[in-house]
XYZ file of C-alpha atoms in Angstrom:
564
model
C 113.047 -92.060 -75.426
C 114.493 -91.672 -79.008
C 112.676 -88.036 -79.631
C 113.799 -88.162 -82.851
C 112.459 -91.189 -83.763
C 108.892 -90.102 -81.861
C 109.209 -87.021 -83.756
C 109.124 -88.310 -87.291
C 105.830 -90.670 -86.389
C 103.536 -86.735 -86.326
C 103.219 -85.625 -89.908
C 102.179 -82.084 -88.608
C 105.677 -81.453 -87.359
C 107.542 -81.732 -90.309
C 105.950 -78.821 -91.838
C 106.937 -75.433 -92.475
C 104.906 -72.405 -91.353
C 105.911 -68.439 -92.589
C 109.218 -70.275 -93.802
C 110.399 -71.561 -90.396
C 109.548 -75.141 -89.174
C 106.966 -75.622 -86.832
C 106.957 -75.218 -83.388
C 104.020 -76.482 -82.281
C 103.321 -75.322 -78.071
C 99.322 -75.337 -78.604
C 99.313 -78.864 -77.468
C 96.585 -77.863 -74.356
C 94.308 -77.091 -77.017
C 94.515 -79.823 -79.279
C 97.599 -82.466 -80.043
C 98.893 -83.467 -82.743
C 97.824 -86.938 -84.232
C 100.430 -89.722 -84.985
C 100.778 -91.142 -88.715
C 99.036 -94.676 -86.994
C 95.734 -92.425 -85.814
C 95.346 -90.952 -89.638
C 95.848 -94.337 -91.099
C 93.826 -96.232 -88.623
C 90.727 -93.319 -89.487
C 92.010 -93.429 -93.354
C 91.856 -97.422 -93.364
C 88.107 -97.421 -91.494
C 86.671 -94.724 -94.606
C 88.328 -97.180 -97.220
C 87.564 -100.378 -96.377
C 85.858 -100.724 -93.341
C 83.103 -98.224 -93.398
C 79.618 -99.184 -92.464
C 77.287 -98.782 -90.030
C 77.288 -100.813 -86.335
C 75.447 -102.973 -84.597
C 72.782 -104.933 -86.105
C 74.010 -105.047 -89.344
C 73.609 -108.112 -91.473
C 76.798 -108.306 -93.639
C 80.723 -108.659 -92.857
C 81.556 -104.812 -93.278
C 79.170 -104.168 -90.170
C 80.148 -106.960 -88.299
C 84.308 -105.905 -89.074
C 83.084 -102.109 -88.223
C 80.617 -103.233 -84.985
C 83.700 -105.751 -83.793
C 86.532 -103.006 -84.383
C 84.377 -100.229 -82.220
C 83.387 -101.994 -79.812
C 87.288 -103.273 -79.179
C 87.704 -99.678 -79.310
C 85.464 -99.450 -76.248
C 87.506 -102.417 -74.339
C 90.012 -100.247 -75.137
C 89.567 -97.177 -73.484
C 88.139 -99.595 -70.456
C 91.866 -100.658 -70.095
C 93.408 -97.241 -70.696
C 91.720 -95.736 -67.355
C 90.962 -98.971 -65.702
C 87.100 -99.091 -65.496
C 85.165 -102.146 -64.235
C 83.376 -102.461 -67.308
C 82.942 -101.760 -70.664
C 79.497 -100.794 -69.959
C 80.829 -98.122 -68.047
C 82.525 -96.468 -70.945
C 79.931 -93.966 -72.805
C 81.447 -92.695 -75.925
C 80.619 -88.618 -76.412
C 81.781 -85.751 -79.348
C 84.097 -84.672 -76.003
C 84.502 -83.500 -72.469
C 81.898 -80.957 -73.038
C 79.093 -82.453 -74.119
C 80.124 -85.347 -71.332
C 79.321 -82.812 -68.669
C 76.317 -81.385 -69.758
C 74.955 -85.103 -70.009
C 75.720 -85.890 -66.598
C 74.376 -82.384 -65.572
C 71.018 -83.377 -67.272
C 70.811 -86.519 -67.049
C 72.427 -87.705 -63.288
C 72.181 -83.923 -61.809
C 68.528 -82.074 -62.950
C 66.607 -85.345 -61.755
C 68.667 -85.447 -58.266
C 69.062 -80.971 -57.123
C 66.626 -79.944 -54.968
C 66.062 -75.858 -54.777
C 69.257 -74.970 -51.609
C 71.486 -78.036 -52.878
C 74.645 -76.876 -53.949
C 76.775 -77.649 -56.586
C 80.745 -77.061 -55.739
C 82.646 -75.786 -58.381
C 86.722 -74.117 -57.995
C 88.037 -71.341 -59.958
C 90.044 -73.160 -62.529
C 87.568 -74.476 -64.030
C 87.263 -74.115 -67.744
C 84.092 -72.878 -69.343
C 82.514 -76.237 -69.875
C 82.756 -77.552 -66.458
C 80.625 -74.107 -65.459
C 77.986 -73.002 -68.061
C 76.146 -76.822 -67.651
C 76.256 -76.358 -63.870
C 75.130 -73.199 -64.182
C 72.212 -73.945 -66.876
C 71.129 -76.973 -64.216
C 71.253 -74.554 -61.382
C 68.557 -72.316 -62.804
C 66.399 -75.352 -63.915
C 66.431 -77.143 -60.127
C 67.122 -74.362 -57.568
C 70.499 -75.154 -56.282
C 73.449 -73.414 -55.435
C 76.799 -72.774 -57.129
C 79.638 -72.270 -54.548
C 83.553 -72.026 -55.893
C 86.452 -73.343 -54.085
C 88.748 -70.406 -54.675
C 92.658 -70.372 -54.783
C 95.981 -68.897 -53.989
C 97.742 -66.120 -55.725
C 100.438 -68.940 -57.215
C 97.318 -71.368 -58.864
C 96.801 -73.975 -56.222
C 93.344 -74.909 -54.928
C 92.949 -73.330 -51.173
C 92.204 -76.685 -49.381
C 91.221 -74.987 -46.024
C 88.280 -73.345 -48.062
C 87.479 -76.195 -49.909
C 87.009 -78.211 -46.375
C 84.902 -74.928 -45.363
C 82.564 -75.171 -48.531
C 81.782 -78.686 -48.201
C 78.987 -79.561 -46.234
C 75.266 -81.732 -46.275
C 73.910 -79.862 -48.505
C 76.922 -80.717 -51.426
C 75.876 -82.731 -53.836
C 77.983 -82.027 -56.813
C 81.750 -81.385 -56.524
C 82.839 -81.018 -60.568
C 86.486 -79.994 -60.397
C 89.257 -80.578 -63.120
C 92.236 -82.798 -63.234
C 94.349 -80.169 -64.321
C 94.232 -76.605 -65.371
C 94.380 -75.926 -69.063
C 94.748 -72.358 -68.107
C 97.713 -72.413 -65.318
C 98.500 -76.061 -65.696
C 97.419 -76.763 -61.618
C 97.439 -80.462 -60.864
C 94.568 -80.718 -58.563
C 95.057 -83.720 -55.695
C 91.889 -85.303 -56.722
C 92.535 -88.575 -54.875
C 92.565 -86.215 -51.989
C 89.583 -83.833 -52.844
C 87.263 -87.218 -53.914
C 87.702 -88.968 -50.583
C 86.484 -85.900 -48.594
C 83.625 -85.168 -50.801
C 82.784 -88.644 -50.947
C 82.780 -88.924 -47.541
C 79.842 -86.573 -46.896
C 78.235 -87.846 -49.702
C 79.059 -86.106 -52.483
C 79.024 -87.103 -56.084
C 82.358 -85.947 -57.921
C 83.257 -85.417 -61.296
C 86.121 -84.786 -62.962
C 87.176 -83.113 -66.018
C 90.323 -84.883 -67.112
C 90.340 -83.371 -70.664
C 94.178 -81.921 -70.050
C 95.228 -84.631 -67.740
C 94.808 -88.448 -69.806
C 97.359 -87.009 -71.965
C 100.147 -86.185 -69.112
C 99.342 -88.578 -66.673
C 98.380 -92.132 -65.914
C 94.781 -92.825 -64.846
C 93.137 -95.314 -62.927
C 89.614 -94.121 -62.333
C 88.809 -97.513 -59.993
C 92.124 -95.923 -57.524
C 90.770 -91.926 -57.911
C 87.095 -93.396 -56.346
C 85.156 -90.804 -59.049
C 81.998 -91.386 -59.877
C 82.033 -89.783 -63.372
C 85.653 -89.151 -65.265
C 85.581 -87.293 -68.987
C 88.294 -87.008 -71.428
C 88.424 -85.593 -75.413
C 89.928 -87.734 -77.916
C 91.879 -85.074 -79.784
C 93.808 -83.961 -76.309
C 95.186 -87.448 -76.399
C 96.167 -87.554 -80.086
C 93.234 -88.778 -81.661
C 90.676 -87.379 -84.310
C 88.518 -84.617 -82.854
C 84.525 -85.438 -82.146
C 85.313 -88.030 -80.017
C 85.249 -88.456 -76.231
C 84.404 -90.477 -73.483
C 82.514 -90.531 -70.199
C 83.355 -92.918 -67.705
C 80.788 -93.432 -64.840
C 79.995 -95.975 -62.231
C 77.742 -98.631 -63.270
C 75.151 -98.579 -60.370
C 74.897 -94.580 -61.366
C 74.548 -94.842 -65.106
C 71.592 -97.578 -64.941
C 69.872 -95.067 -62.863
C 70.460 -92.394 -65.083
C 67.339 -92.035 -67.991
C 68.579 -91.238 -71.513
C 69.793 -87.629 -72.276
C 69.328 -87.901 -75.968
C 66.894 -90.319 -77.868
C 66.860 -91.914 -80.999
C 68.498 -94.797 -82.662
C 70.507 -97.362 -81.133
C 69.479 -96.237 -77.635
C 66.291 -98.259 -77.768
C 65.428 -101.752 -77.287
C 61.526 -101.014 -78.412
C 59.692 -98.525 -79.856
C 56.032 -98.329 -80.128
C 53.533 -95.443 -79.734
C 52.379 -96.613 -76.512
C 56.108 -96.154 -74.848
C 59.424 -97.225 -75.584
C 62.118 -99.394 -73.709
C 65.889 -98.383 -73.893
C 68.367 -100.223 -74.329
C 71.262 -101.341 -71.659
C 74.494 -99.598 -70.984
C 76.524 -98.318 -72.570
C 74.055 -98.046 -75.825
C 71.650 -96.042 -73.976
C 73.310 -92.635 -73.903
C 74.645 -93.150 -77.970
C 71.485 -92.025 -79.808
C 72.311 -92.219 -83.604
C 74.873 -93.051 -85.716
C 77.945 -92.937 -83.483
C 81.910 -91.439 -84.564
C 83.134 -94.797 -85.264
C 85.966 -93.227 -87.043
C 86.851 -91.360 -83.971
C 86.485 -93.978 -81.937
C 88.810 -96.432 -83.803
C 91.372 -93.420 -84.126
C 91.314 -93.223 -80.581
C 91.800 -96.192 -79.481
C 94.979 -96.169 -82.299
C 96.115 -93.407 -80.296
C 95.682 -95.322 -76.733
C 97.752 -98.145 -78.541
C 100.310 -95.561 -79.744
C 100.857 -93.842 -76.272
C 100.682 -97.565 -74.693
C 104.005 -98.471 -76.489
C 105.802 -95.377 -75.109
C 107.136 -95.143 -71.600
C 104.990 -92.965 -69.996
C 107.290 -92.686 -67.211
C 110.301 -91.354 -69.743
C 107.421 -88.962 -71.818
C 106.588 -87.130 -68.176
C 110.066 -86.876 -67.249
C 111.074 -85.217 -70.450
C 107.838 -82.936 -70.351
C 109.262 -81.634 -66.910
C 112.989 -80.783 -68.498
C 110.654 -78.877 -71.108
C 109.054 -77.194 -68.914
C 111.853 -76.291 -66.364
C 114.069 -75.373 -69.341
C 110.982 -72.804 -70.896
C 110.647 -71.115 -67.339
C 114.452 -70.763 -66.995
C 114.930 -69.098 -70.739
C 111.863 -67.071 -70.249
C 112.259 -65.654 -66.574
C 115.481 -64.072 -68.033
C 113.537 -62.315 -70.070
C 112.762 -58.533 -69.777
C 108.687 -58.299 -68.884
C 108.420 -61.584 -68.781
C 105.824 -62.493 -65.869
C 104.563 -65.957 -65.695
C 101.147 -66.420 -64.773
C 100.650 -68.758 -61.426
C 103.581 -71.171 -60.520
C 101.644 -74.296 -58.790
C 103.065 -76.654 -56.563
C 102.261 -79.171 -58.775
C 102.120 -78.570 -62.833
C 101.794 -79.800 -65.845
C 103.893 -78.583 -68.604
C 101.771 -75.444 -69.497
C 103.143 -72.106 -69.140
C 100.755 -68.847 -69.187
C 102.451 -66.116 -68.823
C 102.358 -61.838 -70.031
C 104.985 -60.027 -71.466
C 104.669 -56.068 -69.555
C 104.930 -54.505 -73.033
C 102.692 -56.335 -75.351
C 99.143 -57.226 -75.422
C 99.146 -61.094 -75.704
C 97.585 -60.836 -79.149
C 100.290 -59.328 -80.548
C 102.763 -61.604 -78.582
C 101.048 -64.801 -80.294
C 101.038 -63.045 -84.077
C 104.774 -62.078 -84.055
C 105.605 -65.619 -82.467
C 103.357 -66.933 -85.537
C 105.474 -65.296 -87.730
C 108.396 -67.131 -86.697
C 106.602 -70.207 -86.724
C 106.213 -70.790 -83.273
C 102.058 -71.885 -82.624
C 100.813 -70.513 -78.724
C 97.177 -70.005 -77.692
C 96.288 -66.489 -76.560
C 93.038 -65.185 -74.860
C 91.080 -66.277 -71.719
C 91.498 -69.742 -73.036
C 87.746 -70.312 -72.173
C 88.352 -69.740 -68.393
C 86.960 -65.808 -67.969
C 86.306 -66.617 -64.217
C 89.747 -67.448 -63.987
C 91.228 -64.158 -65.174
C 88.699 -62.174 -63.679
C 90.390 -63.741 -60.523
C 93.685 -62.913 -61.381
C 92.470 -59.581 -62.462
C 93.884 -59.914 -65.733
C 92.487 -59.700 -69.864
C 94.029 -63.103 -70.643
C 97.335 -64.785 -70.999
C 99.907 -66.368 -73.547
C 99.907 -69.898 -73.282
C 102.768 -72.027 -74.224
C 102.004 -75.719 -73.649
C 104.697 -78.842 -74.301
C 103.703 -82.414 -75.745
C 105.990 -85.508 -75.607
C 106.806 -84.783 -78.977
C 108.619 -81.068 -78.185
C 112.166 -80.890 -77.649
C 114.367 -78.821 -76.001
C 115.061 -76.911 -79.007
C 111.651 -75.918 -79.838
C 111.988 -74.509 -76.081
C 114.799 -72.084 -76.882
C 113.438 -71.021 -79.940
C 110.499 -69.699 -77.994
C 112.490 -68.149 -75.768
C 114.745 -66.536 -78.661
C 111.872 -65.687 -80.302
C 109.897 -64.203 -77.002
C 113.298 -62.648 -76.540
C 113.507 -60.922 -79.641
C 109.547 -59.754 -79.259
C 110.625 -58.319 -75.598
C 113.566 -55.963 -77.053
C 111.245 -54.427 -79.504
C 109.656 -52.923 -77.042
C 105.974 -51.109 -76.598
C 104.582 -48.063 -77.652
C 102.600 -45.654 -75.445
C 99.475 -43.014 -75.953
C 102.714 -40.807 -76.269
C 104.152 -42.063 -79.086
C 100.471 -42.076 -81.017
C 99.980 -39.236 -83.796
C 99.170 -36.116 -82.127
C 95.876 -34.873 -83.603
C 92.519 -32.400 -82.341
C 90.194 -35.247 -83.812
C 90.694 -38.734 -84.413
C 88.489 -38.436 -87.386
C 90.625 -35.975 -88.750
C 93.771 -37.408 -88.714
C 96.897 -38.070 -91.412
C 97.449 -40.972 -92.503
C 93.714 -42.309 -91.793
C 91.743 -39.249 -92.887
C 91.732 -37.734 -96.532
C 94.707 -37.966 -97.650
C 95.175 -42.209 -97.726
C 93.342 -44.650 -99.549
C 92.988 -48.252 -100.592
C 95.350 -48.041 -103.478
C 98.235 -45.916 -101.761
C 98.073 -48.740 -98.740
C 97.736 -51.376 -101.254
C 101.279 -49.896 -103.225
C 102.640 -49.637 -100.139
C 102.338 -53.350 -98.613
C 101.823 -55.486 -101.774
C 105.852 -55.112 -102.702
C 106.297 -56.406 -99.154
C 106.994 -60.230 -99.937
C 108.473 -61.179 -96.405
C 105.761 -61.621 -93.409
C 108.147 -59.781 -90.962
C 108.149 -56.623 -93.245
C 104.624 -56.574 -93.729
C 103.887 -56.964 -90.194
C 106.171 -54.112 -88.710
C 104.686 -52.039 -91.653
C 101.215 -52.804 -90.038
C 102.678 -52.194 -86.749
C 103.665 -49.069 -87.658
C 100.398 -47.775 -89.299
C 98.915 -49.048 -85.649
C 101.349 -46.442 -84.317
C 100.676 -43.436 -86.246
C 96.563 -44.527 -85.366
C 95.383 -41.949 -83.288
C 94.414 -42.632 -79.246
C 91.546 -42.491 -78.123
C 91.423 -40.955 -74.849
C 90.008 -42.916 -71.751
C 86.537 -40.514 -71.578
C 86.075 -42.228 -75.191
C 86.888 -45.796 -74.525
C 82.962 -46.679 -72.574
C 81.300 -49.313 -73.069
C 78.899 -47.756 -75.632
C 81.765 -47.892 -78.718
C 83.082 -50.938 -77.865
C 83.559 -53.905 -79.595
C 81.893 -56.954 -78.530
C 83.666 -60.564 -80.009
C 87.306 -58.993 -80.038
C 90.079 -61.420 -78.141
C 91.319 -57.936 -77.243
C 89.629 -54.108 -76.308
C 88.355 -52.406 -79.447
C 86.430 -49.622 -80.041
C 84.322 -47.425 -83.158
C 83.044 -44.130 -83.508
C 81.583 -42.446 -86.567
C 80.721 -39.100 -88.044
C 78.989 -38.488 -90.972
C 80.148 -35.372 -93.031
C 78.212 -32.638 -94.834
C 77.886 -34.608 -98.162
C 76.995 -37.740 -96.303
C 80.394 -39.222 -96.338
C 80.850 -41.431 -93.254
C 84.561 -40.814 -91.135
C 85.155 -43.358 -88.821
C 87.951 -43.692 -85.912
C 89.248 -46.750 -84.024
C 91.357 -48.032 -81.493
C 92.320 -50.829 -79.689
C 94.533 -52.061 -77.039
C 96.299 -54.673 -79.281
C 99.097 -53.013 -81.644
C 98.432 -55.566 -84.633
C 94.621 -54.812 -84.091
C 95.555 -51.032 -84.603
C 97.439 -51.716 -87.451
C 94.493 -53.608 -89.235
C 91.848 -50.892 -88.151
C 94.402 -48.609 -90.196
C 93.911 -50.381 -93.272
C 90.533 -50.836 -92.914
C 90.640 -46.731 -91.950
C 92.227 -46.076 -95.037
C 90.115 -48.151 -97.251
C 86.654 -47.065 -95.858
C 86.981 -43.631 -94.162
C 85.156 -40.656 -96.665
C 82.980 -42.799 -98.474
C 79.356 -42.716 -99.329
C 77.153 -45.634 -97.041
C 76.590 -47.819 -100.094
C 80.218 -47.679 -101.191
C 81.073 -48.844 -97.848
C 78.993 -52.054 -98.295
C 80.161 -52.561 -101.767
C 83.559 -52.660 -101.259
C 85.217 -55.685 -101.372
C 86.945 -56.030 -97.951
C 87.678 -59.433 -99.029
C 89.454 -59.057 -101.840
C 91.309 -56.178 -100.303
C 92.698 -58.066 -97.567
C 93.372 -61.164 -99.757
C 95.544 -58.610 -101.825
C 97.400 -57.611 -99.259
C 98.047 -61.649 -97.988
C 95.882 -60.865 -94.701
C 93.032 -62.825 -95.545
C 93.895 -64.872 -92.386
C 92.406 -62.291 -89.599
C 88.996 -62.118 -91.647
C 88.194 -65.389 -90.768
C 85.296 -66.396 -88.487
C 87.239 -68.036 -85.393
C 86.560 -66.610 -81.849
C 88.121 -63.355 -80.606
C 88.473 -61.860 -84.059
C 88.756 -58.509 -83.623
C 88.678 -57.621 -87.091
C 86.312 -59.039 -88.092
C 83.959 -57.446 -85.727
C 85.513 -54.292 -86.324
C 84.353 -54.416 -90.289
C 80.827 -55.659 -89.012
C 80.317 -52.661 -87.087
C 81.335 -50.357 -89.907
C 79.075 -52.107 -92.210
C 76.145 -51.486 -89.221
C 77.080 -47.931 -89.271
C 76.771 -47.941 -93.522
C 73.409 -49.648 -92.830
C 72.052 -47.229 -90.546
C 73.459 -44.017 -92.396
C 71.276 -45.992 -95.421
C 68.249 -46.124 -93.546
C 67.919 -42.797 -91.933
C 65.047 -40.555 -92.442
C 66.438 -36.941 -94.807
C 66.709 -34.317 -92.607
């Protein structure tokens, strides 16, 4: 494989980010897309764009002939018997939760169960869940070994007559586990079972022939295999899908309408109410033709150097404990580093340019198995090369040697609403003089760091459940105290040392001021002066931003309380 050449063909990678090219090991989350995919989506908005099916002018029969060749496709791509077999969805989670409503609801009977295993993501549990409650059945979870595999011998316990879902994944997008489905399907198939199978991580590492696996339903995302986002697909067995009523109605899944009933349409138009992605779909199927012309052979052999190289750099490293080691694994790599919370880990790699996915990474059932908060994910694409794997590994390195801080090292203090720098004698202004000269992201971040360090502990008696923060990737908690002019004082901690260091400047900027000062002051436009604008924005996990929404709660309350 000339990487190089591979390389050049994904815009994204070209790029710069905090003055150091990318490194781009978030590829479990989403992938990149190749310069074909935007122009093949680019081309449909200029010159193709209309509506399909039943449209009577050229642009909708180009558009209708050009999707539904996107269809055939995908058909090829996994080898399905049909094209009618081939449902197209906004991704593998809204795939599920059709095939929970739609195939599942109608079939469970109250003491059916549904057999789930503990890798599971999120969306391959909340739908089975939901459908349990509504029907009466049974979740039971195949459970697994300390190192990430499934435990077979309980899997063979679980299943029994009364299965009649088993809904596993293809691979782990937390650990990176490759499942033996062909294995798992024949023995739930052979008591009768129907199996589904959540291949969202696996189309784009491995070759997949849905006729050979024997599933019954197989679902995929578009944007894991280097397509657009908002497009997916669910593949399912003809005889199963014709038996299946509608999930969602509408347009284009009806034959007739009238207010006496209505007929639906045939497969696959009866699960695509409305207006479909068309986009999407032509941008996937560009991507299908893309990864088509590689050998996919050569792309899995050099994902396994990358990922034998990353474990080899990274278990030399000091702390470094990776997270499960599978028999059999795709190139994903969660791991902890002893010292740091994995928040911080993922920031300080950010600032080197180097892009990892940190959290639960939507599998809480998962880490609550391995009894831990969450992990740092590194995960390799085609398109990585051995050098992006050793500057992760300098750069994890590096992070390592700079060691932790303990409760110890904290400023020493007989109230944590009391406290220098946080307390009287810091503001807005003398934070803002002090980090605005700062023009390189490494100094600005230690400087943060180092507020977080002189941000008093709380001690474990104050870290309940009653201040904590709910919607932060990592622990956080609040308290506050109003003073005798009505000032509020507020303290904070968390668990994550950048988190600290944010809840210093927010400290700093808030603490001693009147409630309706607090909700007049332009937090905004106090972070964007300080270039930190980034952590106030509204993605999952941010614990800042929740922090700042419970201050402003507090502000609201101190508002509307009675005078003594």
């Amino acid at each position: 494989m000339d990487l190089k050449s591979v390389r050049k063909q994904f815009p994204a990678l070209q790029q710069q980010i905090n003055s150091q090219p990318l490194v781009y090991l978030d590829n479990a989350a989403t992938s990149q897309k190749p310069e074909a995919v935007i122009r093949a989506v680019e081309q449909f908005y200029r010159q193709q764009n209309a509506n399909v099916h039943r449209g009577a002018h050229q642009l909708s029969e180009q558009a209708t002939r050009l999707f539904e060749a996107a269809r055939t496709e995908v058909k090829a791509f996994i080898n399905a018997a049909a094209e009618q077999e081939i449902i197209w969805t906004r991704g593998t989670t809204e795939g599920i939760n059709l095939i929970a409503q739609s195939y599942a609801r109608p079939l469970l009977q109250p003491g059916d169960e549904i057999l789930l295993t503990e890798l599971e993501h999120h969306a391959n549990i909340v739908p089975w869940q939901i459908v349990a409650e509504q029907t009466g059945a049974v979740i039971k979870v195949v459970p697994i070994h300390d190192n990430g595999d499934l435990n077979l011998p309980r899997f063979a316990e679980l299943l029994n007559e009364r299965t009649r879902i088993f809904s596993l994944t293809h691979i782990s997008n937390a650990l990176g586990t490759i499942t033996p489905v062909a294995g798992l399907i024949r023995q739930a198939k052979s008591i009768g079972a129907t199996v589904i199978v959540d291949g969202a991580q696996a189309v784009s590492h491995l070759e997949i022939d849905v006729q050979r696996l024997g599933c019954d339903f197989y679902l995929f995302s578009g944007h894991k295999l280097f397509g657009p986002t908002g497009i997916g697909v669910l593949y399912g067995r003809q005889a199963l899908l014709e038996a299946m009523p509608p999930w969602q109605s509408g347009g284009e899944m009806i034959r007739k309408v009238s207010f006496s009933g209505t007929e639906y349409n045939d497969l696959p138009f009866k699960f695509e109410a409305g207006t479909p992605n068309i986009s999407g779909a032509l941008g996937l199927a560009e991507a299908i033709r893309f990864l088509n012309r590689l050998d996919r052979k050569a792309l899995a052999h050099h994902e396994r150097a990358l990922m034998s190289k990353a474990v080899e750099l990274c278990s030399a490293i000091p702390g470094f404990t990776r997270i499960g080691n599978p028999t059999a694994c795709a190139s994903i790599l969660s791991f902890q580093l002893i010292s740091h919370h994995q928040q911080d880990v993922g920031l300080m790699l950010d600032q080197q340019g180097i892009a990892v996915r940190t959290g639960h990474h939507c599998a809480m059932p998962l880490m609550e198995r391995l009894g831990l908060p969450g992990t740092v994910r590194a995960s390799f694409a085609f398109y990585n090369s051995i050098e992006d794997v050793e500057r992760f590994a300098k750069a994890l390195s590096l992070i390592a040697q700079g060691g932790s801080f303990s409760t110890a090292d904290t400023a020493p203090t007989q109230s944590v609403f009391d406290s220098s720098p946080f307390g009287r004698e810091v503001n807005d202004r003398d934070i803002l003089a002090k980090l605005t000269p700062l023009k390189n992201w490494n100094d600005r971040y230690r400087e943060i760091m180092l507020l977080g360090k002189r941000l008093p502990s709380f001690t474990a008696t104050m870290k309940s459940d009653t201040p904590r923060i709910n919607g932060c990737e990592s622990d956080a908690w609040v308290m506050v105290e109003k003073d005798a002019d009505g000032a509020l004082w507020f303290a904070a901690d968390s668990d994550a040392r950048i988190i600290r260091g944010l809840i210093a400047l927010v400290l700093a900027a808030l603490n001693g001021r009147q409630a309706q000062e607090i909700l007049d002051f332009d937090i905004d436009g106090y972070f964007e002066q300080l270039q930190l604008s980034r952590h106030l924005s509204p993605s999952r996990g941010n614990g800042l931003k929740a922090i700042i929404e419970v201050v402003k709660h507090h502000a609201h309350d101190a508002l509307n309380e009675s005078p003594v």
